[in-house]
Amino acid sequence: MELVITDSAAEAGVLAGRIMADHVRRGARAIGLATGSSPLGAYRELIRQYREEGLSFAGVQAFLLDEYLGLPPDHPQSYRRFIRDEFTAHVDFADSDVHSPDGNAADIPAAAADYEQLIAANGPIAVQILGIGTNGHLGFNEPGSSLRSRTRVKTLTPKTRADNARFFAGDLAQVPTHVLTQGLGTISDAGHLLMIATGTGKAEAVASAVEGPVSAFCPASILQMHPHVTVIVDPAAAANLRAVDYYRFAIANKPAWQSY
Ligand code: F6R
């Protein structure tokens, strides 16, 4: 695992975007996208590179981590709509190449299995960008999620629903209680896991995920079991880490030939 502490949240987003762009330029067949606020800076950097540097997503398949159950697909907070509004509609992604679990399916377990099959048929996902919940969730794998789980329905914790109420005009009643999410096993199949966390609200979760025990109670601690992980944090999100000096030293002395 490589831990990068940037000088600012803006810099963290640009670096995450650059890393994703490198995968696309190297010929990634599929990339994994997250929603929420954490990846927005990375998406802005990808849009900038598309407009100014010829980065193209033509032929790349994109897979979202998760989707709320029961929100109409055109609801502004459905993740299907969110990712188009914030990212994919601003670049040359074909709409039909952007995939998400079907949170409106009549048969939810079948929709979960279909999503797994779609990823398997189009993968492997070269790079998966990830945020982290204040309770350590990854995707919507809430504390207690099996470390080998696959795409399935999950019940959101009250904490996650409260955290996400800001996207629903602060109205907790509007936040769905259930989601379809890639499992921790599904996420772990990606070649490179790229987690971005900024702000003091994430400091405790980041420290648990990176330096705490591997535990289903901190789902993001599954990162410790993956061979290629980059965690990008700003100073606020790094505040509870113990080995900050070492992380900074390792990046300052990163061999010139070694990419992220
Ligand atoms: C989003 C997702 C979640 C978020 C997490 C952090 O697709 O799967 O794990 O990454 O809840 O959300 P933000 O970035 O809004 O703080």
GROMACS .gro file of C-alpha atoms and ligand atoms in nm:
model
  276
    1MET     CA    1   0.000   0.000   0.000
    2GLU     CA    2   0.125   0.345  -0.089
    3LEU     CA    3   0.005   0.640   0.115
    4VAL     CA    4   0.029   0.986  -0.037
    5ILE     CA    5  -0.032   1.292   0.180
    6THR     CA    6  -0.093   1.591  -0.044
    7ASP     CA    7  -0.079   1.956   0.061
    8SER     CA    8  -0.449   2.012  -0.008
    9ALA     CA    9  -0.775   1.842  -0.102
   10ALA     CA   10  -0.752   2.000  -0.447
   11GLU     CA   11  -0.409   1.845  -0.502
   12ALA     CA   12  -0.541   1.506  -0.388
   13GLY     CA   13  -0.813   1.519  -0.653
   14VAL     CA   14  -0.571   1.614  -0.930
   15LEU     CA   15  -0.334   1.329  -0.837
   16ALA     CA   16  -0.618   1.075  -0.828
   17GLY     CA   17  -0.735   1.197  -1.169
   18ARG     CA   18  -0.384   1.168  -1.312
   19ILE     CA   19  -0.350   0.811  -1.187
   20MET     CA   20  -0.683   0.715  -1.346
   21ALA     CA   21  -0.587   0.889  -1.671
   22ASP     CA   22  -0.261   0.692  -1.681
   23HIS     CA   23  -0.459   0.367  -1.664
   24VAL     CA   24  -0.683   0.480  -1.948
   25ARG     CA   25  -0.383   0.583  -2.160
   26ARG     CA   26  -0.222   0.246  -2.093
   27GLY     CA   27  -0.531   0.080  -2.245
   28ALA     CA   28  -0.761  -0.005  -1.952
   29ARG     CA   29  -1.066  -0.197  -2.078
   30ALA     CA   30  -1.269  -0.108  -1.772
   31ILE     CA   31  -1.247   0.141  -1.487
   32GLY     CA   32  -1.441   0.155  -1.160
   33LEU     CA   33  -1.616   0.474  -1.055
   34ALA     CA   34  -1.744   0.593  -0.719
   35THR     CA   35  -2.002   0.857  -0.639
   36GLY     CA   36  -2.024   1.096  -0.343
   37SER     CA   37  -1.803   1.400  -0.298
   38SER     CA   38  -1.460   1.236  -0.261
   39PRO     CA   39  -1.389   1.159  -0.630
   40LEU     CA   40  -1.521   1.486  -0.773
   41GLY     CA   41  -1.176   1.650  -0.796
   42ALA     CA   42  -1.045   1.343  -0.980
   43TYR     CA   43  -1.334   1.362  -1.227
   44ARG     CA   44  -1.265   1.732  -1.284
   45GLU     CA   45  -0.904   1.646  -1.368
   46LEU     CA   46  -1.016   1.372  -1.609
   47ILE     CA   47  -1.257   1.614  -1.779
   48ARG     CA   48  -0.973   1.868  -1.806
   49GLN     CA   49  -0.741   1.610  -1.963
   50TYR     CA   50  -1.019   1.510  -2.206
   51ARG     CA   51  -1.067   1.873  -2.312
   52GLU     CA   52  -0.705   1.986  -2.313
   53GLU     CA   53  -0.484   1.679  -2.352
   54GLY     CA   54  -0.671   1.440  -2.581
   55LEU     CA   55  -0.757   1.182  -2.315
   56SER     CA   56  -1.026   0.954  -2.459
   57PHE     CA   57  -1.262   0.709  -2.291
   58ALA     CA   58  -1.396   0.567  -2.618
   59GLY     CA   59  -1.439   0.193  -2.582
   60VAL     CA   60  -1.371   0.195  -2.206
   61GLN     CA   61  -1.636   0.035  -1.985
   62ALA     CA   62  -1.718   0.207  -1.655
   63PHE     CA   63  -1.867   0.033  -1.353
   64LEU     CA   64  -2.019   0.209  -1.056
   65LEU     CA   65  -1.972   0.070  -0.709
   66ASP     CA   66  -2.327   0.098  -0.593
   67GLU     CA   67  -2.680   0.230  -0.635
   68TYR     CA   68  -2.970   0.316  -0.407
   69LEU     CA   69  -3.272   0.091  -0.415
   70GLY     CA   70  -3.597   0.241  -0.532
   71LEU     CA   71  -3.482   0.581  -0.661
   72PRO     CA   72  -3.604   0.644  -1.016
   73PRO     CA   73  -3.302   0.632  -1.255
   74ASP     CA   74  -3.351   1.000  -1.342
   75HIS     CA   75  -3.364   1.107  -0.974
   76PRO     CA   76  -3.080   1.362  -0.930
   77GLN     CA   77  -2.935   1.152  -0.648
   78SER     CA   78  -2.955   0.817  -0.821
   79TYR     CA   79  -2.594   0.723  -0.873
   80ARG     CA   80  -2.666   0.645  -1.237
   81ARG     CA   81  -2.768   1.006  -1.291
   82PHE     CA   82  -2.505   1.151  -1.053
   83ILE     CA   83  -2.212   0.998  -1.240
   84ARG     CA   84  -2.340   1.125  -1.575
   85ASP     CA   85  -2.400   1.474  -1.440
   86GLU     CA   86  -2.063   1.495  -1.264
   87PHE     CA   87  -1.839   1.307  -1.503
   88THR     CA   88  -1.928   1.077  -1.789
   89ALA     CA   89  -2.151   1.318  -1.985
   90HIS     CA   90  -1.860   1.567  -1.994
   91VAL     CA   91  -1.622   1.329  -2.174
   92ASP     CA   92  -1.654   1.084  -2.464
   93PHE     CA   93  -1.796   0.797  -2.263
   94ALA     CA   94  -2.076   0.626  -2.453
   95ASP     CA   95  -2.377   0.616  -2.221
   96SER     CA   96  -2.416   0.246  -2.292
   97ASP     CA   97  -2.063   0.188  -2.158
   98VAL     CA   98  -2.144   0.327  -1.813
   99HIS     CA   99  -2.289   0.056  -1.592
  100SER     CA  100  -2.447   0.052  -1.247
  101PRO     CA  101  -2.642  -0.202  -1.044
  102ASP     CA  102  -3.016  -0.186  -1.120
  103GLY     CA  103  -3.171  -0.055  -0.802
  104ASN     CA  104  -3.518  -0.070  -0.955
  105ALA     CA  105  -3.510  -0.433  -1.064
  106ALA     CA  106  -3.810  -0.646  -0.975
  107ASP     CA  107  -3.569  -0.922  -0.872
  108ILE     CA  108  -3.287  -0.761  -0.671
  109PRO     CA  109  -3.077  -1.078  -0.611
  110ALA     CA  110  -3.092  -1.146  -0.988
  111ALA     CA  111  -2.984  -0.786  -1.058
  112ALA     CA  112  -2.689  -0.834  -0.822
  113ALA     CA  113  -2.586  -1.156  -0.999
  114ASP     CA  114  -2.628  -0.988  -1.340
  115TYR     CA  115  -2.397  -0.705  -1.233
  116GLU     CA  116  -2.130  -0.950  -1.120
  117GLN     CA  117  -2.154  -1.124  -1.458
  118LEU     CA  118  -2.131  -0.797  -1.648
  119ILE     CA  119  -1.815  -0.701  -1.462
  120ALA     CA  120  -1.665  -1.047  -1.515
  121ALA     CA  121  -1.743  -1.032  -1.888
  122ASN     CA  122  -1.593  -0.685  -1.936
  123GLY     CA  123  -1.323  -0.678  -1.673
  124PRO     CA  124  -1.086  -0.685  -1.518
  125ILE     CA  125  -1.138  -0.337  -1.381
  126ALA     CA  126  -0.795  -0.178  -1.413
  127VAL     CA  127  -0.843   0.091  -1.151
  128GLN     CA  128  -1.119   0.144  -0.899
  129ILE     CA  129  -1.152   0.485  -0.737
  130LEU     CA  130  -1.294   0.471  -0.385
  131GLY     CA  131  -1.411   0.705  -0.113
  132ILE     CA  132  -1.443   0.594   0.248
  133GLY     CA  133  -1.740   0.635   0.480
  134THR     CA  134  -1.692   0.801   0.818
  135ASN     CA  135  -1.769   0.456   0.962
  136GLY     CA  136  -1.509   0.286   0.741
  137HIS     CA  137  -1.747   0.162   0.472
  138LEU     CA  138  -1.615   0.093   0.124
  139GLY     CA  139  -1.870   0.105  -0.155
  140PHE     CA  140  -2.177   0.058   0.062
  141ASN     CA  141  -2.024  -0.233   0.249
  142GLU     CA  142  -2.118  -0.124   0.597
  143PRO     CA  143  -1.939  -0.244   0.913
  144GLY     CA  144  -1.991  -0.619   0.947
  145SER     CA  145  -1.974  -0.684   0.572
  146SER     CA  146  -1.801  -1.005   0.473
  147LEU     CA  147  -1.449  -0.936   0.355
  148ARG     CA  148  -1.518  -1.167   0.058
  149SER     CA  149  -1.867  -1.042  -0.023
  150ARG     CA  150  -1.999  -1.004  -0.379
  151THR     CA  151  -2.260  -0.764  -0.515
  152ARG     CA  152  -2.571  -0.778  -0.300
  153VAL     CA  153  -2.827  -0.570  -0.115
  154LYS     CA  154  -2.716  -0.391   0.202
  155THR     CA  155  -2.900  -0.189   0.464
  156LEU     CA  156  -2.742   0.150   0.526
  157THR     CA  157  -2.647   0.238   0.882
  158PRO     CA  158  -2.815   0.540   1.044
  159LYS     CA  159  -2.471   0.711   1.033
  160THR     CA  160  -2.437   0.669   0.656
  161ARG     CA  161  -2.793   0.785   0.595
  162ALA     CA  162  -2.729   1.092   0.812
  163ASP     CA  163  -2.397   1.160   0.629
  164ASN     CA  164  -2.571   1.137   0.291
  165ALA     CA  165  -2.875   1.348   0.386
  166ARG     CA  166  -2.675   1.650   0.262
  167PHE     CA  167  -2.733   1.524  -0.093
  168PHE     CA  168  -3.110   1.513  -0.026
  169ALA     CA  169  -3.150   1.875   0.093
  170GLY     CA  170  -3.078   1.760   0.449
  171ASP     CA  171  -3.398   1.553   0.461
  172LEU     CA  172  -3.311   1.218   0.621
  173ALA     CA  173  -3.649   1.074   0.527
  174GLN     CA  174  -3.556   1.103   0.159
  175VAL     CA  175  -3.239   0.893   0.193
  176PRO     CA  176  -3.310   0.533   0.088
  177THR     CA  177  -3.245   0.265   0.348
  178HIS     CA  178  -3.124  -0.002   0.106
  179VAL     CA  179  -2.861  -0.020  -0.166
  180LEU     CA  180  -2.708  -0.260  -0.412
  181THR     CA  181  -2.331  -0.255  -0.374
  182GLN     CA  182  -2.033  -0.436  -0.514
  183GLY     CA  183  -1.899  -0.658  -0.237
  184LEU     CA  184  -1.554  -0.630  -0.085
  185GLY     CA  185  -1.454  -0.937  -0.287
  186THR     CA  186  -1.582  -0.774  -0.606
  187ILE     CA  187  -1.394  -0.451  -0.534
  188SER     CA  188  -1.079  -0.649  -0.451
  189ASP     CA  189  -1.079  -0.803  -0.801
  190ALA     CA  190  -0.979  -0.465  -0.950
  191GLY     CA  191  -0.613  -0.437  -1.043
  192HIS     CA  192  -0.547  -0.110  -0.861
  193LEU     CA  193  -0.748   0.033  -0.572
  194LEU     CA  194  -0.724   0.409  -0.544
  195MET     CA  195  -0.880   0.555  -0.232
  196ILE     CA  196  -0.918   0.928  -0.179
  197ALA     CA  197  -1.017   1.085   0.153
  198THR     CA  198  -1.013   1.450   0.254
  199GLY     CA  199  -1.121   1.648   0.560
  200THR     CA  200  -1.109   1.584   0.935
  201GLY     CA  201  -1.433   1.386   0.922
  202LYS     CA  202  -1.243   1.103   0.751
  203ALA     CA  203  -0.934   1.102   0.978
  204GLU     CA  204  -1.052   0.829   1.215
  205ALA     CA  205  -1.180   0.600   0.938
  206VAL     CA  206  -0.858   0.640   0.736
  207ALA     CA  207  -0.640   0.550   1.036
  208SER     CA  208  -0.853   0.243   1.113
  209ALA     CA  209  -0.849   0.130   0.751
  210VAL     CA  210  -0.476   0.179   0.695
  211GLU     CA  211  -0.319   0.111   1.034
  212GLY     CA  212  -0.584  -0.081   1.228
  213PRO     CA  213  -0.657  -0.454   1.221
  214VAL     CA  214  -0.812  -0.610   0.911
  215SER     CA  215  -1.169  -0.650   1.025
  216ALA     CA  216  -1.518  -0.669   0.883
  217PHE     CA  217  -1.600  -0.396   1.130
  218CYS     CA  218  -1.383  -0.159   0.926
  219PRO     CA  219  -1.462  -0.273   0.570
  220ALA     CA  220  -1.201  -0.042   0.415
  221SER     CA  221  -0.932  -0.235   0.604
  222ILE     CA  222  -0.966  -0.491   0.320
  223LEU     CA  223  -0.728  -0.257   0.134
  224GLN     CA  224  -0.450  -0.410   0.344
  225MET     CA  225  -0.506  -0.745   0.169
  226HIS     CA  226  -0.472  -0.606  -0.185
  227PRO     CA  227  -0.139  -0.606  -0.371
  228HIS     CA  228  -0.181  -0.264  -0.536
  229VAL     CA  229  -0.335   0.015  -0.334
  230THR     CA  230  -0.282   0.391  -0.340
  231VAL     CA  231  -0.441   0.596  -0.063
  232ILE     CA  232  -0.444   0.971  -0.123
  233VAL     CA  233  -0.525   1.195   0.172
  234ASP     CA  234  -0.502   1.561   0.254
  235PRO     CA  235  -0.338   1.668   0.584
  236ALA     CA  236  -0.675   1.679   0.763
  237ALA     CA  237  -0.764   1.321   0.670
  238ALA     CA  238  -0.408   1.213   0.763
  239ALA     CA  239  -0.435   1.363   1.112
  240ASN     CA  240  -0.480   1.032   1.300
  241LEU     CA  241  -0.214   0.832   1.114
  242ARG     CA  242   0.084   0.716   1.318
  243ALA     CA  243   0.343   0.662   1.045
  244VAL     CA  244   0.308   0.999   0.868
  245ASP     CA  245   0.684   1.064   0.863
  246TYR     CA  246   0.748   0.729   0.697
  247TYR     CA  247   0.473   0.781   0.436
  248ARG     CA  248   0.616   1.122   0.349
  249PHE     CA  249   0.971   0.983   0.335
  250ALA     CA  250   0.867   0.698   0.105
  251ILE     CA  251   0.702   0.935  -0.143
  252ALA     CA  252   0.992   1.184  -0.130
  253ASN     CA  253   1.229   0.897  -0.211
  254LYS     CA  254   1.007   0.717  -0.462
  255PRO     CA  255   1.227   0.575  -0.739
  256ALA     CA  256   1.193   0.775  -1.061
  257TRP     CA  257   1.103   0.461  -1.259
  258GLN     CA  258   0.819   0.365  -1.027
  259SER     CA  259   0.470   0.479  -1.124
  260TYR     CA  260   0.168   0.476  -0.895
  261F6R     C1  261  -2.003   0.602  -0.324
  261F6R     C2  262  -1.963   0.505  -0.222
  261F6R     C3  263  -1.933   0.547  -0.082
  261F6R     C4  264  -1.866   0.683  -0.068
  261F6R     C5  265  -1.848   0.717   0.080
  261F6R     C6  266  -1.785   0.852   0.099
  261F6R     O1  267  -2.022   0.538  -0.447
  261F6R     O2  268  -1.958   0.391  -0.251
  261F6R     O3  269  -1.849   0.449  -0.022
  261F6R     O4  270  -1.742   0.681  -0.132
  261F6R     O5  271  -1.971   0.714   0.143
  261F6R     O6  272  -1.874   0.949   0.054
  261F6R     P1  273  -1.825   1.098   0.032
  261F6R     O7  274  -1.721   1.091  -0.072
  261F6R     O8  275  -1.946   1.171  -0.016
  261F6R     O9  276  -1.773   1.144   0.162
   0.00000   0.00000   0.00000
